[in-house]
Amino acid sequence: MKTKILSLMLLLSVFIFSYDYKELLVGDTKGNIYVQDNIYEVRPLASMTKVMTILLTLDKVNAKEISLDDNVTISYTASKVPYGVKMNAGETFTVEELLKATAIRSSNNAAYALAEYVSHGDVYDFVDKMNERARSMGLDSLRYCTPHGLPPGNTGTCMDQGNAYDIYKLAMTAIQYPEYMKIADKSSDYIKDGTIQLKATNNLLGKVEGVDGLKTGYHKAAGSNIVLTAERDGLRMIAVVMGSEKSKNRDTVGADEINSFFSTYKKSKIVDTNKAIATIKISNKDYSLYPSEDVEEIININNFDASKIEYKFNVIKTLPRKIKNGEVLGDYTVVFEGNEYTGKLQYKESDKISISK
C-alpha cells in the first residue's frame, strides 16, 4: 500500500510539474503555430515588457537619432528603480551598456534610463510610444504602463499585460533586429570596462542547443514568463511560456518544447534547382527541365509524404530546334499543403538526368 501511494504521489508531481504554466505557444517565423494552450488569455507580462523598450531604442539607433556610443547620465529617479544593476545618480552608461543590462540581466533601472534618454526625460511619452507601436503591429492585447514591467505595487501605475500570441508576434519582429539578437544570445557579459558583470536571466542559453534569446519575466502576479528563440540547421522557432509558478518549471517546459519541435520538424527543399522536375522529348532526345528557384518548407519528419507534392507544368508550344543551356521552356506550379509556388522551367546541360518524383 505504501509503495502504491508513493508511486501515485510521484506520478501526480510529474504531471503537475510538466503542466506548470498558464499559457504555452510554439511557432515558427512564418506564423505557423504548432503547439498552443490558452494563448489568448491576457496576463501580466513582467519583464517581457522590456522587449518593446529595446525595440523602440534600437529604432532610434537605426534612424541615427541616437548612437550606441552615446553617454546617458543616470537620473535620480532611474537610480532608485528596484531590481537592477548598481547605478548611481549622475553616473554615465552608454546606450549599448544600458541595452545589454536590460536584455541580458533584465535590469529595471537600465530600461527606465533608456526610456528617459529616448524620450528626452518624458517616460510617460515613451510608454505612449510603446502602446502606439503595439497597435501599429496589430498586437491588441499588449498594454504597456512602464518601460520595465514592474508591478503596480512598485510603480503606482497599471499592470503591463498581454497574451502569449501577441508576445509571439512581437518576438517575430524582434528576431529581425540583429543588434538585439547579438545581445540576447549572451549568457554573460561585462559593462563599465569590466567592472559590472551581467549574468543572463535566460537559463537556457548555452544549455539547450540553438537557444539564442529572448526575454524572461517574473513577479508574483505574473509568475515566471519566458519567450524563447532558437535555431537549428536553418530552422528557427519561437516558444512562449507564461504563468509558471517557478522559473525552473518554466525553463523545463521551454526546453522540452524546443527539443520536441526540432526532433519533429526540419527545413527541406521541396523544389531544388539541382533536381529536374520534368523532361521533354525532342527528336527522340530527352531534355531535363529544372526549376528556376529553390523552395524550402518546414516538414514533419515523422509523416512527410513526398508523393503529396503536386507539380503542374506548362511547356511552351513552339520549341526551338536547338536548346541552349539555361533556356526557359515553360513554367511550373508546385502545390504543397495548400501553398502554391510558381517559377520558370529551365534547360540545363547535364550528363545525368535526375527526375524528382
Coordinates of C-alpha atoms in Angstrom, one line a residue:
M1 CA 0.0 0.0 0.0
K2 CA 2.8 2.4 0.9
T3 CA 4.5 1.7 -2.4
K4 CA 1.4 2.4 -4.3
I5 CA 0.8 5.7 -2.5
L6 CA 4.4 6.8 -3.2
S7 CA 4.1 5.9 -6.9
L8 CA 0.8 7.8 -7.2
M9 CA 2.3 10.9 -5.5
L10 CA 5.3 10.7 -7.8
L11 CA 3.1 10.5 -10.9
L12 CA 1.0 13.4 -9.7
S13 CA 4.0 15.6 -9.0
V14 CA 5.4 14.9 -12.5
F15 CA 2.0 15.7 -14.1
I16 CA 1.8 19.0 -12.2
F17 CA 5.4 19.9 -12.9
S18 CA 5.0 19.1 -16.6
Y19 CA 2.0 21.4 -16.9
D20 CA 3.2 24.3 -14.8
Y21 CA 2.2 27.2 -17.0
K22 CA -0.9 29.3 -17.8
E23 CA -0.1 29.8 -21.5
L24 CA 2.0 27.9 -23.9
L25 CA 2.7 28.6 -27.6
V26 CA 5.3 27.1 -30.1
G27 CA 5.5 28.5 -33.6
D28 CA 7.9 29.2 -36.5
T29 CA 8.8 32.5 -38.0
K30 CA 6.2 32.3 -40.7
G31 CA 3.3 32.5 -38.3
N32 CA 2.6 28.8 -38.2
I33 CA 1.6 27.6 -34.7
Y34 CA 2.4 24.0 -33.7
V35 CA 1.5 24.0 -30.0
Q36 CA -1.0 26.2 -28.3
D37 CA -2.7 26.2 -24.9
N38 CA -4.7 29.1 -23.7
I39 CA -2.7 31.6 -25.8
Y40 CA -5.2 34.4 -25.8
E41 CA -5.6 35.0 -22.0
V42 CA -4.4 38.4 -21.0
R43 CA -1.8 38.1 -18.2
P44 CA 0.9 40.2 -16.6
L45 CA 4.0 40.5 -18.8
A46 CA 6.5 41.3 -16.1
S47 CA 10.0 41.9 -17.7
M48 CA 8.9 40.6 -21.1
T49 CA 7.7 44.3 -21.3
K50 CA 11.4 45.2 -22.0
V51 CA 11.3 43.6 -25.5
M52 CA 9.3 46.6 -26.7
T53 CA 11.6 49.0 -24.8
I54 CA 14.6 47.6 -26.6
L55 CA 12.9 47.7 -30.0
L56 CA 12.0 51.4 -29.6
T57 CA 15.5 52.2 -28.5
L58 CA 17.0 50.3 -31.5
D59 CA 14.6 52.1 -33.8
K60 CA 16.1 55.4 -32.7
V61 CA 19.6 54.0 -33.2
N62 CA 18.8 52.7 -36.7
A63 CA 17.3 56.1 -37.5
K64 CA 20.6 57.7 -36.4
E65 CA 18.7 59.8 -33.9
I66 CA 20.9 58.4 -31.1
S67 CA 24.0 56.2 -31.1
L68 CA 25.0 53.1 -29.2
D69 CA 28.0 55.1 -28.0
D70 CA 26.0 57.9 -26.6
N71 CA 26.6 58.5 -22.9
V72 CA 23.5 58.5 -20.7
T73 CA 23.5 60.2 -17.4
I74 CA 21.6 58.3 -14.8
S75 CA 18.9 60.4 -13.2
Y76 CA 18.0 60.2 -9.5
T77 CA 14.6 58.6 -10.4
A78 CA 16.3 55.9 -12.6
S79 CA 18.8 55.1 -9.9
K80 CA 16.0 54.3 -7.5
V81 CA 14.2 51.9 -9.7
P82 CA 14.5 48.5 -7.9
Y83 CA 15.9 45.2 -9.1
G84 CA 18.7 46.2 -11.5
V85 CA 22.5 46.6 -11.8
K86 CA 24.1 49.1 -9.5
M87 CA 23.6 52.6 -10.9
N88 CA 24.2 55.9 -9.1
A89 CA 22.6 59.2 -9.9
G90 CA 25.0 61.2 -12.1
E91 CA 26.8 58.1 -13.3
T92 CA 27.1 57.6 -17.0
F93 CA 26.5 54.5 -19.1
T94 CA 26.5 54.1 -22.9
V95 CA 23.3 53.3 -24.7
E96 CA 24.8 49.9 -25.6
E97 CA 25.6 49.2 -22.0
L98 CA 22.1 50.0 -20.9
L99 CA 20.7 47.8 -23.7
K100 CA 22.9 44.9 -22.5
A101 CA 21.9 45.4 -18.9
T102 CA 18.2 45.4 -20.0
A103 CA 18.4 42.5 -22.4
I104 CA 20.8 40.2 -20.5
R105 CA 20.3 40.9 -16.9
S106 CA 16.8 42.3 -17.2
S107 CA 17.8 45.4 -15.3
N108 CA 14.8 47.6 -14.5
N109 CA 16.8 50.8 -13.8
A110 CA 18.6 50.3 -17.2
A111 CA 15.3 50.0 -19.0
Y112 CA 14.0 53.1 -17.3
A113 CA 17.2 55.1 -18.1
L114 CA 16.8 54.1 -21.8
A115 CA 13.2 55.3 -21.8
E116 CA 14.2 58.6 -20.2
Y117 CA 17.0 59.1 -22.8
V118 CA 15.0 58.2 -25.8
S119 CA 12.0 60.4 -24.8
H120 CA 14.1 63.3 -23.5
G121 CA 13.1 62.7 -19.9
D122 CA 9.4 62.0 -20.5
V123 CA 8.9 58.4 -19.6
Y124 CA 5.1 58.7 -20.0
D125 CA 5.6 59.7 -23.6
F126 CA 7.9 56.7 -24.1
V127 CA 5.2 54.4 -22.7
D128 CA 2.7 56.0 -25.1
K129 CA 5.1 55.2 -27.9
M130 CA 5.3 51.6 -26.7
N131 CA 1.5 51.3 -27.0
E132 CA 1.3 53.1 -30.3
R133 CA 3.9 50.6 -31.7
A134 CA 1.9 47.7 -30.4
R135 CA -1.3 49.0 -32.0
S136 CA 0.5 49.6 -35.3
M137 CA 1.7 45.9 -35.2
G138 CA -1.8 44.7 -34.5
L139 CA -0.8 43.5 -31.0
D140 CA -4.1 44.4 -29.4
S141 CA -3.7 42.5 -26.2
L142 CA -0.5 44.3 -25.3
R143 CA -1.0 47.2 -22.8
Y144 CA 2.2 48.9 -21.6
C145 CA 2.3 51.0 -18.4
T146 CA 6.1 51.0 -17.8
P147 CA 9.3 50.5 -19.7
H148 CA 10.4 47.6 -17.4
G149 CA 7.3 45.6 -16.3
L150 CA 7.4 46.1 -12.6
P151 CA 4.0 45.6 -10.9
P152 CA 1.7 48.4 -9.7
G153 CA 3.0 48.0 -6.1
N154 CA 6.4 49.3 -7.2
T155 CA 5.2 51.8 -9.7
G156 CA 1.8 53.2 -8.7
T157 CA 0.6 52.7 -12.2
C158 CA -1.3 50.0 -14.1
M159 CA -0.1 46.4 -14.9
D160 CA 1.8 45.7 -18.1
Q161 CA -0.1 42.9 -19.7
G162 CA -0.7 40.9 -22.9
N163 CA -1.1 37.3 -24.1
A164 CA 1.2 34.7 -25.4
Y165 CA 0.0 35.1 -29.0
D166 CA 1.0 38.8 -29.2
I167 CA 4.3 38.2 -27.5
Y168 CA 5.0 35.5 -30.1
K169 CA 4.2 38.0 -32.9
L170 CA 6.4 40.6 -31.1
A171 CA 9.3 38.1 -31.0
M172 CA 8.9 37.6 -34.7
T173 CA 9.7 41.2 -35.1
A174 CA 12.5 41.2 -32.5
I175 CA 14.5 38.5 -34.3
Q176 CA 14.7 40.8 -37.3
Y177 CA 16.9 43.2 -35.2
P178 CA 20.4 41.8 -35.5
E179 CA 21.7 44.2 -32.8
Y180 CA 19.1 42.8 -30.4
M181 CA 19.8 39.1 -31.2
K182 CA 23.6 39.7 -30.8
I183 CA 23.0 40.8 -27.2
A184 CA 20.2 38.4 -26.4
D185 CA 22.5 35.5 -27.3
K186 CA 24.9 36.2 -24.4
S187 CA 24.7 34.1 -21.3
S188 CA 27.2 36.6 -19.7
D189 CA 28.8 39.9 -20.5
Y190 CA 30.6 42.8 -18.9
I191 CA 30.0 46.6 -19.0
K192 CA 31.7 49.6 -17.5
D193 CA 35.2 48.4 -18.5
G194 CA 34.6 45.0 -17.0
T195 CA 33.6 46.3 -13.6
I196 CA 30.0 45.1 -13.8
Q197 CA 29.2 41.5 -14.8
L198 CA 25.8 40.7 -16.4
K199 CA 24.6 37.2 -15.9
A200 CA 21.7 36.3 -18.1
T201 CA 18.3 35.6 -16.6
N202 CA 17.6 33.2 -19.6
N203 CA 19.0 30.0 -18.1
L204 CA 18.7 28.0 -21.3
L205 CA 21.4 30.0 -23.1
G206 CA 24.3 27.6 -23.7
K207 CA 22.4 24.7 -22.2
V208 CA 19.8 23.9 -24.9
E209 CA 21.1 23.7 -28.4
G210 CA 20.2 26.6 -30.6
V211 CA 18.7 28.9 -28.0
D212 CA 19.7 32.5 -28.7
G213 CA 17.1 34.6 -26.9
L214 CA 14.9 36.3 -26.0
K215 CA 13.5 37.5 -22.7
T216 CA 12.4 36.3 -19.3
G217 CA 9.9 37.9 -16.9
Y218 CA 8.9 37.4 -13.3
H219 CA 6.9 39.0 -10.5
K220 CA 4.4 37.5 -8.1
A221 CA 1.3 38.4 -10.0
A222 CA 2.8 37.3 -13.4
G223 CA 4.6 34.1 -12.3
S224 CA 7.5 33.1 -14.4
N225 CA 7.4 34.0 -18.1
I226 CA 9.7 33.5 -20.9
V227 CA 9.8 34.0 -24.7
L228 CA 12.5 31.8 -26.3
T229 CA 14.0 31.9 -29.7
A230 CA 16.1 29.0 -31.1
E231 CA 17.6 27.9 -34.4
R232 CA 19.0 24.6 -35.6
D233 CA 20.0 23.7 -39.2
G234 CA 18.5 26.9 -40.6
L235 CA 15.1 26.3 -38.9
R236 CA 14.1 29.0 -36.4
M237 CA 11.3 28.7 -33.8
I238 CA 9.8 30.7 -31.0
A239 CA 8.3 29.4 -27.8
V240 CA 6.3 31.4 -25.2
V241 CA 5.7 30.1 -21.7
M242 CA 3.6 32.3 -19.3
G243 CA 2.5 31.9 -15.7
S244 CA 4.7 29.1 -14.3
E245 CA 4.9 29.0 -10.6
K246 CA 8.7 28.5 -10.6
S247 CA 11.4 29.6 -13.1
K248 CA 12.9 26.1 -13.2
N249 CA 9.5 24.7 -14.2
R250 CA 9.2 27.4 -16.9
D251 CA 12.6 26.5 -18.2
T252 CA 11.9 22.8 -18.3
V253 CA 8.7 23.4 -20.3
G254 CA 10.5 25.7 -22.6
A255 CA 13.5 23.3 -23.1
D256 CA 11.1 20.3 -23.7
E257 CA 9.1 22.2 -26.3
I258 CA 12.3 23.3 -28.1
N259 CA 13.7 19.8 -28.2
S260 CA 10.4 18.3 -29.2
F261 CA 10.0 20.8 -32.1
F262 CA 13.4 20.2 -33.6
S263 CA 13.0 16.4 -33.3
T264 CA 9.7 16.6 -35.2
Y265 CA 10.3 19.3 -37.8
K266 CA 13.1 20.3 -40.2
K267 CA 13.6 22.5 -43.2
S268 CA 13.6 20.6 -46.5
K269 CA 13.8 21.7 -50.2
I270 CA 10.6 20.6 -51.8
V271 CA 11.8 22.3 -55.0
D272 CA 15.5 22.1 -55.8
T273 CA 17.2 23.9 -58.6
N274 CA 19.7 21.0 -58.9
K275 CA 17.0 18.4 -59.4
A276 CA 14.9 18.1 -62.6
I277 CA 11.2 18.2 -62.2
A278 CA 10.2 17.4 -65.8
T279 CA 11.6 16.2 -69.1
I280 CA 10.6 16.9 -72.7
K281 CA 11.5 14.8 -75.8
I282 CA 12.7 16.4 -78.9
S283 CA 13.8 14.3 -81.9
N284 CA 13.9 11.3 -79.6
K285 CA 16.2 13.1 -77.2
D286 CA 15.2 13.8 -73.5
Y287 CA 15.9 17.2 -72.2
S288 CA 15.8 17.7 -68.4
L289 CA 13.9 20.8 -67.1
Y290 CA 14.9 22.4 -63.8
P291 CA 13.0 24.8 -61.6
S292 CA 14.3 28.4 -61.5
E293 CA 14.2 28.8 -57.7
D294 CA 14.6 26.7 -54.6
V295 CA 11.6 26.3 -52.3
E296 CA 12.1 25.4 -48.7
E297 CA 9.3 24.2 -46.5
I298 CA 9.0 23.0 -42.9
I299 CA 8.1 19.4 -42.9
N300 CA 7.1 16.9 -40.3
I301 CA 9.9 14.3 -40.2
N302 CA 7.6 11.6 -39.0
N303 CA 4.9 11.7 -41.6
F304 CA 6.3 13.6 -44.6
D305 CA 4.9 12.2 -47.9
A306 CA 6.7 13.5 -51.0
S307 CA 4.0 12.0 -53.2
K308 CA 1.6 14.6 -51.9
I309 CA 3.7 17.4 -53.6
E310 CA 1.7 18.3 -56.7
Y311 CA 3.6 19.5 -59.8
K312 CA 1.8 21.3 -62.7
F313 CA 3.8 22.2 -65.9
N314 CA 3.2 24.4 -68.8
V315 CA 5.7 23.9 -71.6
I316 CA 5.9 26.4 -74.4
K317 CA 4.0 25.2 -77.5
T318 CA 6.7 26.0 -80.1
L319 CA 10.1 24.6 -79.0
P320 CA 13.3 25.9 -80.5
R321 CA 15.2 23.5 -82.8
K322 CA 18.3 23.9 -80.7
I323 CA 18.0 24.3 -77.0
K324 CA 20.6 26.4 -75.2
N325 CA 21.8 25.9 -71.6
G326 CA 19.6 27.9 -69.3
E327 CA 16.9 28.5 -71.8
V328 CA 13.4 28.9 -70.4
L329 CA 11.0 26.4 -71.9
G330 CA 7.9 26.9 -69.7
D331 CA 6.7 27.5 -66.2
Y332 CA 5.6 25.4 -63.3
T333 CA 3.4 25.4 -60.2
V334 CA 4.2 23.3 -57.1
V335 CA 1.5 22.8 -54.5
F336 CA 2.4 21.7 -51.0
E337 CA 0.0 21.6 -48.1
G338 CA -2.2 24.3 -49.7
N339 CA 0.7 26.6 -50.6
E340 CA 1.5 27.4 -54.2
Y341 CA 4.9 28.2 -55.6
T342 CA 5.5 29.2 -59.2
G343 CA 8.6 29.6 -61.4
K344 CA 10.2 29.0 -64.7
L345 CA 11.2 25.7 -66.3
Q346 CA 14.8 25.9 -67.5
Y347 CA 17.0 23.6 -69.5
K348 CA 20.4 22.7 -68.0
E349 CA 23.1 20.7 -69.8
S350 CA 23.7 17.6 -67.7
D351 CA 25.2 14.2 -68.2
K352 CA 22.8 12.6 -65.8
I353 CA 19.0 13.2 -65.6
S354 CA 17.6 13.2 -62.1
I355 CA 13.8 13.4 -62.1
S356 CA 12.0 14.4 -58.8
K357 CA 9.2 12.0 -58.0

